[in-house]
Amino acid sequence: MKELYKIYRYCMRSRNLQFKVNSYAKKSKINFPVHFAFGHEFVSSLVKLFIEKNDKLILSHRNIHFVSLFSKNPEIYYKNLFINKKKNNLGSMNYHEKNNQIAYTSSVLGNNFSVACGISFFAKKKSVVICIAGDGAIEEGSFYETLSLAKYLNLPLVFLIENNNWSMYTKINERRCNINLKKVCESMQIKFLKLQLKNFQKSIKNYKKMISYCRTTSSPIVLELPVKTYGDFKKKKYVNYHHGVLSNNVKIYNKIYFEKNDLLFRIKKKIR
Ligand SMILES: Cc1ncc(C[n+]2csc(CCOP(=O)(O)OP(=O)(O)O)c2C)c(N)n1
Ligand SMILES: [Mg+2]
């Protein structure tokens, strides 16, 4: 219960920060698409709970749920980005701060897989590198290449796939065949687990076990986490995909604040 309570606190911190960033982005004249991750907060909270000092994170374009928990001062970071227009900010959805466990983020899809391989090659003993990517990114050839290299080199690398079923504005079945990650991993003798976030307590236990396996055996693992992104309207149609500021539509806010199936809502009920 203590773990669940902590996760809830992290989730809330991340979600509240995202609303704040949305308000900065609205005020700002700079227009670049921060990819919100409403609905993904459980994933970053899980990672935050079990991360150790020398572990590193390698992220993609959708990284705000991690930045909100790993930046020392995420509010200032995003204020500098949108409002203060500091000279040295990156001016994009990519994140960088010195001396942070987030070692790299990339908006080039699939590019973070190979970087994660390189960084995990030099990982300190008993530390792991966690590489986050989506169901779209695994369509890139670099995913397959890095899996086989990570296995060959025994890299302590966690491929954490946030499967929200969307890439840009298409669903999986509108753009490609199904990729059976379990079978892909089996073919290379890589440990794989699909976490069912609906059963959040079991997911916490399983995640802990899998990370510990990667850490102690120095072997790559793949974790698939099905998530539902709270999306936005696109040409008057609601889609579970999102980038840029939230539309000024009360339905969007109602969904994020009040949906009963929301994991945050369900966790809150459990810890009461
Ligand atoms: C090499 C490359 N190709 C295409 C894009 C355009 N692009 C940006 S985000 C995205 C979708 C990514 O989908 P997914 O990995 O599932 O992440 P999600 O946005 O769903 O979190 C695409 C195709 C890109 N950034 N880089
Ligand atoms: Mg996706």
PDB file of C-alpha atoms and ligand atoms in Angstrom:
ATOM      1  CA  MET A   1       0.000   0.000   0.000  1.00  0.00           C
ATOM      2  CA  LYS A   2       2.914   2.287   0.724  1.00  0.00           C
ATOM      3  CA  GLU A   3       4.133   1.805  -2.856  1.00  0.00           C
ATOM      4  CA  LEU A   4       0.695   2.500  -4.274  1.00  0.00           C
ATOM      5  CA  TYR A   5       0.407   5.640  -2.210  1.00  0.00           C
ATOM      6  CA  LYS A   6       3.750   6.890  -3.520  1.00  0.00           C
ATOM      7  CA  ILE A   7       2.717   6.100  -7.077  1.00  0.00           C
ATOM      8  CA  TYR A   8      -0.468   8.075  -6.623  1.00  0.00           C
ATOM      9  CA  ARG A   9       1.483  11.080  -5.349  1.00  0.00           C
ATOM     10  CA  TYR A  10       3.839  10.887  -8.347  1.00  0.00           C
ATOM     11  CA  CYS A  11       0.936  10.546 -10.778  1.00  0.00           C
ATOM     12  CA  MET A  12      -0.770  13.610  -9.350  1.00  0.00           C
ATOM     13  CA  ARG A  13       2.440  15.621  -9.426  1.00  0.00           C
ATOM     14  CA  SER A  14       2.942  14.743 -13.065  1.00  0.00           C
ATOM     15  CA  ARG A  15      -0.629  15.452 -14.109  1.00  0.00           C
ATOM     16  CA  ASN A  16      -0.783  18.805 -12.321  1.00  0.00           C
ATOM     17  CA  LEU A  17       2.469  19.883 -13.882  1.00  0.00           C
ATOM     18  CA  GLN A  18       1.101  19.069 -17.329  1.00  0.00           C
ATOM     19  CA  PHE A  19      -1.889  21.334 -16.776  1.00  0.00           C
ATOM     20  CA  LYS A  20       0.505  24.084 -15.721  1.00  0.00           C
ATOM     21  CA  VAL A  21       2.647  23.595 -18.810  1.00  0.00           C
ATOM     22  CA  ASN A  22      -0.478  23.741 -20.946  1.00  0.00           C
ATOM     23  CA  SER A  23      -1.240  27.154 -19.480  1.00  0.00           C
ATOM     24  CA  TYR A  24       2.321  28.355 -20.216  1.00  0.00           C
ATOM     25  CA  ALA A  25       2.072  27.031 -23.767  1.00  0.00           C
ATOM     26  CA  LYS A  26      -1.233  28.866 -24.268  1.00  0.00           C
ATOM     27  CA  LYS A  27       0.296  32.151 -23.144  1.00  0.00           C
ATOM     28  CA  SER A  28       3.429  31.664 -25.178  1.00  0.00           C
ATOM     29  CA  LYS A  29       4.030  32.960 -28.667  1.00  0.00           C
ATOM     30  CA  ILE A  30       6.376  30.074 -29.300  1.00  0.00           C
ATOM     31  CA  ASN A  31       4.602  27.297 -31.050  1.00  0.00           C
ATOM     32  CA  PHE A  32       6.217  23.914 -30.797  1.00  0.00           C
ATOM     33  CA  PRO A  33       4.342  20.779 -29.952  1.00  0.00           C
ATOM     34  CA  VAL A  34       4.938  19.578 -26.451  1.00  0.00           C
ATOM     35  CA  HIS A  35       3.435  16.081 -26.471  1.00  0.00           C
ATOM     36  CA  PHE A  36       1.300  15.802 -23.384  1.00  0.00           C
ATOM     37  CA  ALA A  37       1.056  12.446 -21.692  1.00  0.00           C
ATOM     38  CA  PHE A  38      -2.219  12.656 -19.819  1.00  0.00           C
ATOM     39  CA  GLY A  39      -3.023   9.022 -19.071  1.00  0.00           C
ATOM     40  CA  HIS A  40       0.637   7.906 -19.109  1.00  0.00           C
ATOM     41  CA  GLU A  41       1.500   9.111 -15.596  1.00  0.00           C
ATOM     42  CA  PHE A  42       1.356   5.641 -14.063  1.00  0.00           C
ATOM     43  CA  VAL A  43       4.249   4.531 -16.295  1.00  0.00           C
ATOM     44  CA  SER A  44       6.644   7.299 -15.256  1.00  0.00           C
ATOM     45  CA  SER A  45       5.574   6.907 -11.620  1.00  0.00           C
ATOM     46  CA  LEU A  46       6.364   3.212 -11.718  1.00  0.00           C
ATOM     47  CA  VAL A  47       9.796   3.942 -13.162  1.00  0.00           C
ATOM     48  CA  LYS A  48      10.392   6.665 -10.574  1.00  0.00           C
ATOM     49  CA  LEU A  49       9.507   4.329  -7.711  1.00  0.00           C
ATOM     50  CA  PHE A  50      12.089   1.671  -8.579  1.00  0.00           C
ATOM     51  CA  ILE A  51      14.854   3.702 -10.200  1.00  0.00           C
ATOM     52  CA  GLU A  52      18.291   3.615  -8.587  1.00  0.00           C
ATOM     53  CA  LYS A  53      20.996   6.240  -8.429  1.00  0.00           C
ATOM     54  CA  ASN A  54      23.099   5.181 -11.411  1.00  0.00           C
ATOM     55  CA  ASP A  55      20.216   4.182 -13.675  1.00  0.00           C
ATOM     56  CA  LYS A  56      19.576   6.250 -16.775  1.00  0.00           C
ATOM     57  CA  LEU A  57      16.515   7.120 -18.810  1.00  0.00           C
ATOM     58  CA  ILE A  58      16.426   7.470 -22.577  1.00  0.00           C
ATOM     59  CA  LEU A  59      13.197   9.028 -23.789  1.00  0.00           C
ATOM     60  CA  SER A  60      11.307   9.906 -26.933  1.00  0.00           C
ATOM     61  CA  HIS A  61       9.260  12.918 -28.047  1.00  0.00           C
ATOM     62  CA  ARG A  62       6.535  12.147 -25.470  1.00  0.00           C
ATOM     63  CA  ASN A  63       8.525  12.746 -22.323  1.00  0.00           C
ATOM     64  CA  ILE A  64       6.680  15.269 -20.140  1.00  0.00           C
ATOM     65  CA  HIS A  65       5.365  12.583 -17.756  1.00  0.00           C
ATOM     66  CA  PHE A  66       9.014  11.755 -17.002  1.00  0.00           C
ATOM     67  CA  VAL A  67      10.382  15.295 -17.034  1.00  0.00           C
ATOM     68  CA  SER A  68       7.702  16.296 -14.525  1.00  0.00           C
ATOM     69  CA  LEU A  69       9.079  13.719 -12.084  1.00  0.00           C
ATOM     70  CA  PHE A  70      12.803  13.740 -12.855  1.00  0.00           C
ATOM     71  CA  SER A  71      13.649  17.388 -13.488  1.00  0.00           C
ATOM     72  CA  LYS A  72      14.774  19.115 -10.276  1.00  0.00           C
ATOM     73  CA  ASN A  73      12.490  22.000 -11.076  1.00  0.00           C
ATOM     74  CA  PRO A  74      10.149  21.156 -13.950  1.00  0.00           C
ATOM     75  CA  GLU A  75       8.088  24.306 -13.522  1.00  0.00           C
ATOM     76  CA  ILE A  76      11.098  26.531 -14.072  1.00  0.00           C
ATOM     77  CA  TYR A  77      12.279  24.312 -16.895  1.00  0.00           C
ATOM     78  CA  TYR A  78       9.018  24.721 -18.815  1.00  0.00           C
ATOM     79  CA  LYS A  79       8.659  28.391 -17.909  1.00  0.00           C
ATOM     80  CA  ASN A  80      12.072  29.009 -19.406  1.00  0.00           C
ATOM     81  CA  LEU A  81      11.017  27.119 -22.463  1.00  0.00           C
ATOM     82  CA  PHE A  82       7.726  28.877 -23.118  1.00  0.00           C
ATOM     83  CA  ILE A  83       7.719  32.177 -21.267  1.00  0.00           C
ATOM     84  CA  ASN A  84      11.209  33.366 -20.416  1.00  0.00           C
ATOM     85  CA  LYS A  85      12.724  32.322 -23.737  1.00  0.00           C
ATOM     86  CA  LYS A  86      16.135  31.663 -22.188  1.00  0.00           C
ATOM     87  CA  LYS A  87      18.860  31.556 -24.795  1.00  0.00           C
ATOM     88  CA  ASN A  88      20.145  28.136 -23.874  1.00  0.00           C
ATOM     89  CA  ASN A  89      16.880  26.242 -23.949  1.00  0.00           C
ATOM     90  CA  LEU A  90      16.421  23.680 -26.676  1.00  0.00           C
ATOM     91  CA  GLY A  91      13.221  25.224 -28.009  1.00  0.00           C
ATOM     92  CA  SER A  92      11.661  21.881 -28.807  1.00  0.00           C
ATOM     93  CA  MET A  93       9.912  18.922 -27.217  1.00  0.00           C
ATOM     94  CA  ASN A  94      13.352  17.465 -26.510  1.00  0.00           C
ATOM     95  CA  TYR A  95      14.515  17.776 -22.927  1.00  0.00           C
ATOM     96  CA  HIS A  96      17.975  18.375 -21.579  1.00  0.00           C
ATOM     97  CA  GLU A  97      19.277  19.395 -18.186  1.00  0.00           C
ATOM     98  CA  LYS A  98      22.749  18.751 -16.844  1.00  0.00           C
ATOM     99  CA  ASN A  99      23.280  15.999 -14.272  1.00  0.00           C
ATOM    100  CA  ASN A 100      19.916  14.405 -14.736  1.00  0.00           C
ATOM    101  CA  GLN A 101      18.965  10.749 -14.864  1.00  0.00           C
ATOM    102  CA  ILE A 102      17.260  11.562 -18.140  1.00  0.00           C
ATOM    103  CA  ALA A 103      20.381  11.194 -20.243  1.00  0.00           C
ATOM    104  CA  TYR A 104      18.767  11.724 -23.626  1.00  0.00           C
ATOM    105  CA  THR A 105      15.490  12.465 -25.356  1.00  0.00           C
ATOM    106  CA  SER A 106      14.836  12.406 -29.060  1.00  0.00           C
ATOM    107  CA  SER A 107      12.057  13.493 -31.353  1.00  0.00           C
ATOM    108  CA  VAL A 108      13.543  11.384 -34.142  1.00  0.00           C
ATOM    109  CA  LEU A 109      11.467   8.243 -33.903  1.00  0.00           C
ATOM    110  CA  GLY A 110      13.461   5.105 -33.082  1.00  0.00           C
ATOM    111  CA  ASN A 111      16.691   7.035 -32.734  1.00  0.00           C
ATOM    112  CA  ASN A 112      16.744   6.617 -28.959  1.00  0.00           C
ATOM    113  CA  PHE A 113      17.022   2.798 -29.240  1.00  0.00           C
ATOM    114  CA  SER A 114      20.560   2.863 -30.569  1.00  0.00           C
ATOM    115  CA  VAL A 115      21.589   5.657 -28.177  1.00  0.00           C
ATOM    116  CA  ALA A 116      20.238   3.548 -25.287  1.00  0.00           C
ATOM    117  CA  CYS A 117      22.366   0.633 -26.493  1.00  0.00           C
ATOM    118  CA  GLY A 118      25.489   2.787 -26.433  1.00  0.00           C
ATOM    119  CA  ILE A 119      24.764   4.220 -23.002  1.00  0.00           C
ATOM    120  CA  SER A 120      23.955   0.829 -21.491  1.00  0.00           C
ATOM    121  CA  PHE A 121      27.216  -0.550 -22.881  1.00  0.00           C
ATOM    122  CA  PHE A 122      28.980   1.787 -20.432  1.00  0.00           C
ATOM    123  CA  ALA A 123      26.464   1.389 -17.586  1.00  0.00           C
ATOM    124  CA  LYS A 124      27.873   1.088 -14.081  1.00  0.00           C
ATOM    125  CA  LYS A 125      27.689  -2.299 -12.393  1.00  0.00           C
ATOM    126  CA  LYS A 126      24.169  -3.244 -11.250  1.00  0.00           C
ATOM    127  CA  SER A 127      22.619  -0.253 -12.950  1.00  0.00           C
ATOM    128  CA  VAL A 128      20.100  -0.313 -15.788  1.00  0.00           C
ATOM    129  CA  VAL A 129      19.182   1.891 -18.721  1.00  0.00           C
ATOM    130  CA  ILE A 130      15.485   2.329 -19.389  1.00  0.00           C
ATOM    131  CA  CYS A 131      14.534   3.237 -22.934  1.00  0.00           C
ATOM    132  CA  ILE A 132      10.958   4.444 -23.473  1.00  0.00           C
ATOM    133  CA  ALA A 133       9.272   4.238 -26.843  1.00  0.00           C
ATOM    134  CA  GLY A 134       5.819   3.874 -28.373  1.00  0.00           C
ATOM    135  CA  ASP A 135       3.936   1.434 -30.571  1.00  0.00           C
ATOM    136  CA  GLY A 136       4.865   3.648 -33.528  1.00  0.00           C
ATOM    137  CA  ALA A 137       8.579   3.635 -32.766  1.00  0.00           C
ATOM    138  CA  ILE A 138       8.812  -0.169 -32.804  1.00  0.00           C
ATOM    139  CA  GLU A 139       8.010  -0.021 -36.508  1.00  0.00           C
ATOM    140  CA  GLU A 140      11.452   1.467 -37.068  1.00  0.00           C
ATOM    141  CA  GLY A 141      14.201  -0.958 -38.099  1.00  0.00           C
ATOM    142  CA  SER A 142      16.451   0.293 -35.321  1.00  0.00           C
ATOM    143  CA  PHE A 143      14.209  -1.441 -32.772  1.00  0.00           C
ATOM    144  CA  TYR A 144      14.942  -4.881 -34.196  1.00  0.00           C
ATOM    145  CA  GLU A 145      18.632  -4.089 -34.619  1.00  0.00           C
ATOM    146  CA  THR A 146      19.104  -2.889 -31.066  1.00  0.00           C
ATOM    147  CA  LEU A 147      17.205  -5.846 -29.606  1.00  0.00           C
ATOM    148  CA  SER A 148      19.581  -8.293 -31.226  1.00  0.00           C
ATOM    149  CA  LEU A 149      22.649  -6.213 -30.333  1.00  0.00           C
ATOM    150  CA  ALA A 150      21.512  -5.781 -26.719  1.00  0.00           C
ATOM    151  CA  LYS A 151      21.026  -9.535 -26.414  1.00  0.00           C
ATOM    152  CA  TYR A 152      24.378 -10.304 -28.009  1.00  0.00           C
ATOM    153  CA  LEU A 153      26.222  -7.857 -25.715  1.00  0.00           C
ATOM    154  CA  ASN A 154      24.179  -8.738 -22.590  1.00  0.00           C
ATOM    155  CA  LEU A 155      23.211  -5.131 -22.025  1.00  0.00           C
ATOM    156  CA  PRO A 156      21.223  -4.157 -18.908  1.00  0.00           C
ATOM    157  CA  LEU A 157      18.659  -2.447 -21.071  1.00  0.00           C
ATOM    158  CA  VAL A 158      14.916  -2.171 -20.465  1.00  0.00           C
ATOM    159  CA  PHE A 159      12.833  -1.496 -23.563  1.00  0.00           C
ATOM    160  CA  LEU A 160       9.665  -0.033 -22.137  1.00  0.00           C
ATOM    161  CA  ILE A 161       7.012   0.207 -24.824  1.00  0.00           C
ATOM    162  CA  GLU A 162       4.072   2.482 -24.100  1.00  0.00           C
ATOM    163  CA  ASN A 163       1.427   1.098 -26.409  1.00  0.00           C
ATOM    164  CA  ASN A 164      -1.335   3.682 -26.773  1.00  0.00           C
ATOM    165  CA  ASN A 165      -2.450   2.146 -30.092  1.00  0.00           C
ATOM    166  CA  TRP A 166      -1.760   5.435 -31.885  1.00  0.00           C
ATOM    167  CA  SER A 167       1.011   6.958 -33.950  1.00  0.00           C
ATOM    168  CA  MET A 168       0.313  10.518 -35.060  1.00  0.00           C
ATOM    169  CA  TYR A 169      -3.373  10.269 -35.907  1.00  0.00           C
ATOM    170  CA  THR A 170      -3.613   6.625 -36.945  1.00  0.00           C
ATOM    171  CA  LYS A 171      -4.506   3.516 -34.986  1.00  0.00           C
ATOM    172  CA  ILE A 172      -2.371   0.389 -35.311  1.00  0.00           C
ATOM    173  CA  ASN A 173      -4.905  -1.431 -37.516  1.00  0.00           C
ATOM    174  CA  GLU A 174      -5.049   1.571 -39.865  1.00  0.00           C
ATOM    175  CA  ARG A 175      -1.323   1.578 -40.558  1.00  0.00           C
ATOM    176  CA  ARG A 176       0.366  -1.790 -40.064  1.00  0.00           C
ATOM    177  CA  CYS A 177       0.062  -5.466 -39.207  1.00  0.00           C
ATOM    178  CA  ASN A 178       0.103  -6.561 -35.599  1.00  0.00           C
ATOM    179  CA  ILE A 179       3.572  -6.931 -34.075  1.00  0.00           C
ATOM    180  CA  ASN A 180       3.637  -9.737 -31.538  1.00  0.00           C
ATOM    181  CA  LEU A 181       6.351  -8.490 -29.213  1.00  0.00           C
ATOM    182  CA  LYS A 182       6.251 -11.674 -27.173  1.00  0.00           C
ATOM    183  CA  LYS A 183       7.162 -13.731 -30.229  1.00  0.00           C
ATOM    184  CA  VAL A 184       9.774 -11.233 -31.448  1.00  0.00           C
ATOM    185  CA  CYS A 185      11.457 -11.486 -28.045  1.00  0.00           C
ATOM    186  CA  GLU A 186      11.095 -15.260 -27.903  1.00  0.00           C
ATOM    187  CA  SER A 187      12.958 -15.506 -31.179  1.00  0.00           C
ATOM    188  CA  MET A 188      15.965 -13.819 -29.552  1.00  0.00           C
ATOM    189  CA  GLN A 189      15.547 -15.376 -26.094  1.00  0.00           C
ATOM    190  CA  ILE A 190      14.790 -11.983 -24.552  1.00  0.00           C
ATOM    191  CA  LYS A 191      12.527 -11.854 -21.510  1.00  0.00           C
ATOM    192  CA  PHE A 192       9.225 -10.141 -22.259  1.00  0.00           C
ATOM    193  CA  LEU A 193       6.225  -9.150 -20.204  1.00  0.00           C
ATOM    194  CA  LYS A 194       3.042  -7.302 -21.047  1.00  0.00           C
ATOM    195  CA  LEU A 195       1.880  -5.411 -17.972  1.00  0.00           C
ATOM    196  CA  GLN A 196      -1.863  -5.010 -17.646  1.00  0.00           C
ATOM    197  CA  LEU A 197      -2.195  -1.602 -16.075  1.00  0.00           C
ATOM    198  CA  LYS A 198      -5.848  -2.273 -15.272  1.00  0.00           C
ATOM    199  CA  ASN A 199      -4.509  -4.538 -12.566  1.00  0.00           C
ATOM    200  CA  PHE A 200      -2.182  -1.898 -11.205  1.00  0.00           C
ATOM    201  CA  GLN A 201      -1.126  -3.740  -8.053  1.00  0.00           C
ATOM    202  CA  LYS A 202      -0.023  -6.796 -10.006  1.00  0.00           C
ATOM    203  CA  SER A 203       1.751  -4.514 -12.495  1.00  0.00           C
ATOM    204  CA  ILE A 204       3.798  -2.928  -9.725  1.00  0.00           C
ATOM    205  CA  LYS A 205       4.939  -6.354  -8.486  1.00  0.00           C
ATOM    206  CA  ASN A 206       5.758  -7.603 -11.976  1.00  0.00           C
ATOM    207  CA  TYR A 207       7.617  -4.466 -12.944  1.00  0.00           C
ATOM    208  CA  LYS A 208       9.738  -4.698  -9.800  1.00  0.00           C
ATOM    209  CA  LYS A 209      10.586  -8.343 -10.564  1.00  0.00           C
ATOM    210  CA  MET A 210      11.511  -7.660 -14.179  1.00  0.00           C
ATOM    211  CA  ILE A 211      13.731  -4.665 -13.382  1.00  0.00           C
ATOM    212  CA  SER A 212      15.498  -6.668 -10.746  1.00  0.00           C
ATOM    213  CA  TYR A 213      16.090  -9.467 -13.275  1.00  0.00           C
ATOM    214  CA  CYS A 214      17.606  -6.994 -15.762  1.00  0.00           C
ATOM    215  CA  ARG A 215      19.775  -5.463 -13.043  1.00  0.00           C
ATOM    216  CA  THR A 216      21.114  -8.673 -11.532  1.00  0.00           C
ATOM    217  CA  THR A 217      21.649 -10.667 -14.724  1.00  0.00           C
ATOM    218  CA  SER A 218      22.618  -7.783 -17.001  1.00  0.00           C
ATOM    219  CA  SER A 219      20.212  -8.922 -19.703  1.00  0.00           C
ATOM    220  CA  PRO A 220      17.902  -6.872 -21.884  1.00  0.00           C
ATOM    221  CA  ILE A 221      14.167  -7.137 -21.263  1.00  0.00           C
ATOM    222  CA  VAL A 222      11.092  -5.820 -23.061  1.00  0.00           C
ATOM    223  CA  LEU A 223       8.044  -4.542 -21.194  1.00  0.00           C
ATOM    224  CA  GLU A 224       4.880  -3.602 -23.018  1.00  0.00           C
ATOM    225  CA  LEU A 225       2.487  -1.283 -21.233  1.00  0.00           C
ATOM    226  CA  PRO A 226      -0.886  -0.655 -22.840  1.00  0.00           C
ATOM    227  CA  VAL A 227      -1.911   2.921 -22.032  1.00  0.00           C
ATOM    228  CA  LYS A 228      -4.755   5.206 -23.007  1.00  0.00           C
ATOM    229  CA  THR A 229      -3.674   8.686 -23.961  1.00  0.00           C
ATOM    230  CA  TYR A 230      -6.204  11.362 -23.139  1.00  0.00           C
ATOM    231  CA  GLY A 231      -6.384  12.863 -26.569  1.00  0.00           C
ATOM    232  CA  ASP A 232      -7.914  15.809 -28.309  1.00  0.00           C
ATOM    233  CA  PHE A 233     -10.175  16.774 -31.172  1.00  0.00           C
ATOM    234  CA  LYS A 234      -8.802  16.444 -34.655  1.00  0.00           C
ATOM    235  CA  LYS A 235     -11.080  17.752 -37.407  1.00  0.00           C
ATOM    236  CA  LYS A 236     -14.024  17.639 -34.970  1.00  0.00           C
ATOM    237  CA  LYS A 237     -13.355  13.956 -34.144  1.00  0.00           C
ATOM    238  CA  TYR A 238     -12.043  12.925 -30.732  1.00  0.00           C
ATOM    239  CA  VAL A 239      -8.883  10.807 -30.991  1.00  0.00           C
ATOM    240  CA  ASN A 240      -6.727   9.219 -28.301  1.00  0.00           C
ATOM    241  CA  TYR A 241      -3.699  11.055 -29.563  1.00  0.00           C
ATOM    242  CA  HIS A 242      -2.232  14.321 -28.615  1.00  0.00           C
ATOM    243  CA  HIS A 243       0.337  17.002 -29.293  1.00  0.00           C
ATOM    244  CA  GLY A 244       0.351  20.760 -28.793  1.00  0.00           C
ATOM    245  CA  VAL A 245      -1.822  22.808 -26.435  1.00  0.00           C
ATOM    246  CA  LEU A 246      -5.129  21.302 -25.361  1.00  0.00           C
ATOM    247  CA  SER A 247      -8.172  22.489 -27.306  1.00  0.00           C
ATOM    248  CA  ASN A 248     -10.442  24.903 -25.533  1.00  0.00           C
ATOM    249  CA  ASN A 249     -13.142  22.314 -25.233  1.00  0.00           C
ATOM    250  CA  VAL A 250     -14.831  21.488 -21.986  1.00  0.00           C
ATOM    251  CA  LYS A 251     -15.181  17.824 -23.046  1.00  0.00           C
ATOM    252  CA  ILE A 252     -11.395  17.424 -23.073  1.00  0.00           C
ATOM    253  CA  TYR A 253     -11.016  18.752 -19.552  1.00  0.00           C
ATOM    254  CA  ASN A 254     -13.963  16.708 -18.290  1.00  0.00           C
ATOM    255  CA  LYS A 255     -12.401  13.565 -19.670  1.00  0.00           C
ATOM    256  CA  ILE A 256      -9.057  14.199 -17.978  1.00  0.00           C
ATOM    257  CA  TYR A 257     -10.576  15.303 -14.676  1.00  0.00           C
ATOM    258  CA  PHE A 258     -13.569  13.068 -14.244  1.00  0.00           C
ATOM    259  CA  GLU A 259     -13.287   9.827 -16.173  1.00  0.00           C
ATOM    260  CA  LYS A 260     -14.078   6.926 -13.862  1.00  0.00           C
ATOM    261  CA  ASN A 261     -11.850   4.475 -15.760  1.00  0.00           C
ATOM    262  CA  ASP A 262      -8.856   6.717 -15.280  1.00  0.00           C
ATOM    263  CA  LEU A 263      -6.144   4.832 -13.448  1.00  0.00           C
ATOM    264  CA  LEU A 264      -5.547   7.773 -11.124  1.00  0.00           C
ATOM    265  CA  PHE A 265      -9.166   7.781 -10.119  1.00  0.00           C
ATOM    266  CA  ARG A 266      -9.095   4.032  -9.464  1.00  0.00           C
ATOM    267  CA  ILE A 267      -5.868   4.193  -7.452  1.00  0.00           C
ATOM    268  CA  LYS A 268      -7.276   7.022  -5.372  1.00  0.00           C
ATOM    269  CA  LYS A 269     -10.283   4.882  -4.488  1.00  0.00           C
ATOM    270  CA  LYS A 270      -8.007   2.010  -3.455  1.00  0.00           C
ATOM    271  CA  ILE A 271      -5.759   4.013  -1.138  1.00  0.00           C
ATOM    272  CA  ARG A 272      -8.546   5.812   0.660  1.00  0.00           C
TER     273      ARG A 272
HETATM  274  C1  LIG B   1      12.087   9.185 -38.030  1.00  0.00           C
HETATM  275  C2  LIG B   1      10.770   9.847 -37.771  1.00  0.00           C
HETATM  276  N1  LIG B   1       9.699   9.530 -38.532  1.00  0.00           N
HETATM  277  C3  LIG B   1       8.517  10.116 -38.306  1.00  0.00           C
HETATM  278  C4  LIG B   1       8.372  11.046 -37.309  1.00  0.00           C
HETATM  279  C5  LIG B   1       7.034  11.721 -37.070  1.00  0.00           C
HETATM  280  N2  LIG B   1       6.421  11.277 -35.831  1.00  0.00           N
HETATM  281  C6  LIG B   1       6.472  12.023 -34.704  1.00  0.00           C
HETATM  282  S1  LIG B   1       5.653  11.332 -33.434  1.00  0.00           S
HETATM  283  C7  LIG B   1       5.197  10.016 -34.366  1.00  0.00           C
HETATM  284  C8  LIG B   1       4.329   8.951 -33.803  1.00  0.00           C
HETATM  285  C9  LIG B   1       4.993   8.129 -32.785  1.00  0.00           C
HETATM  286  O1  LIG B   1       4.147   7.157 -32.287  1.00  0.00           O
HETATM  287  P1  LIG B   1       4.516   6.357 -31.020  1.00  0.00           P
HETATM  288  O2  LIG B   1       5.919   5.904 -31.078  1.00  0.00           O
HETATM  289  O3  LIG B   1       3.495   5.321 -30.844  1.00  0.00           O
HETATM  290  O4  LIG B   1       4.440   7.441 -29.843  1.00  0.00           O
HETATM  291  P2  LIG B   1       3.170   8.257 -29.325  1.00  0.00           P
HETATM  292  O5  LIG B   1       3.204   9.576 -30.015  1.00  0.00           O
HETATM  293  O6  LIG B   1       1.968   7.452 -29.589  1.00  0.00           O
HETATM  294  O7  LIG B   1       3.407   8.421 -27.854  1.00  0.00           O
HETATM  295  C10 LIG B   1       5.686  10.133 -35.668  1.00  0.00           C
HETATM  296  C11 LIG B   1       5.459   9.138 -36.753  1.00  0.00           C
HETATM  297  C12 LIG B   1       9.513  11.357 -36.533  1.00  0.00           C
HETATM  298  N3  LIG B   1       9.470  12.220 -35.526  1.00  0.00           N
HETATM  299  N4  LIG B   1      10.698  10.746 -36.777  1.00  0.00           N
HETATM  300 MG    MG B   2       1.733   5.393 -29.822  1.00  0.00          MG
END
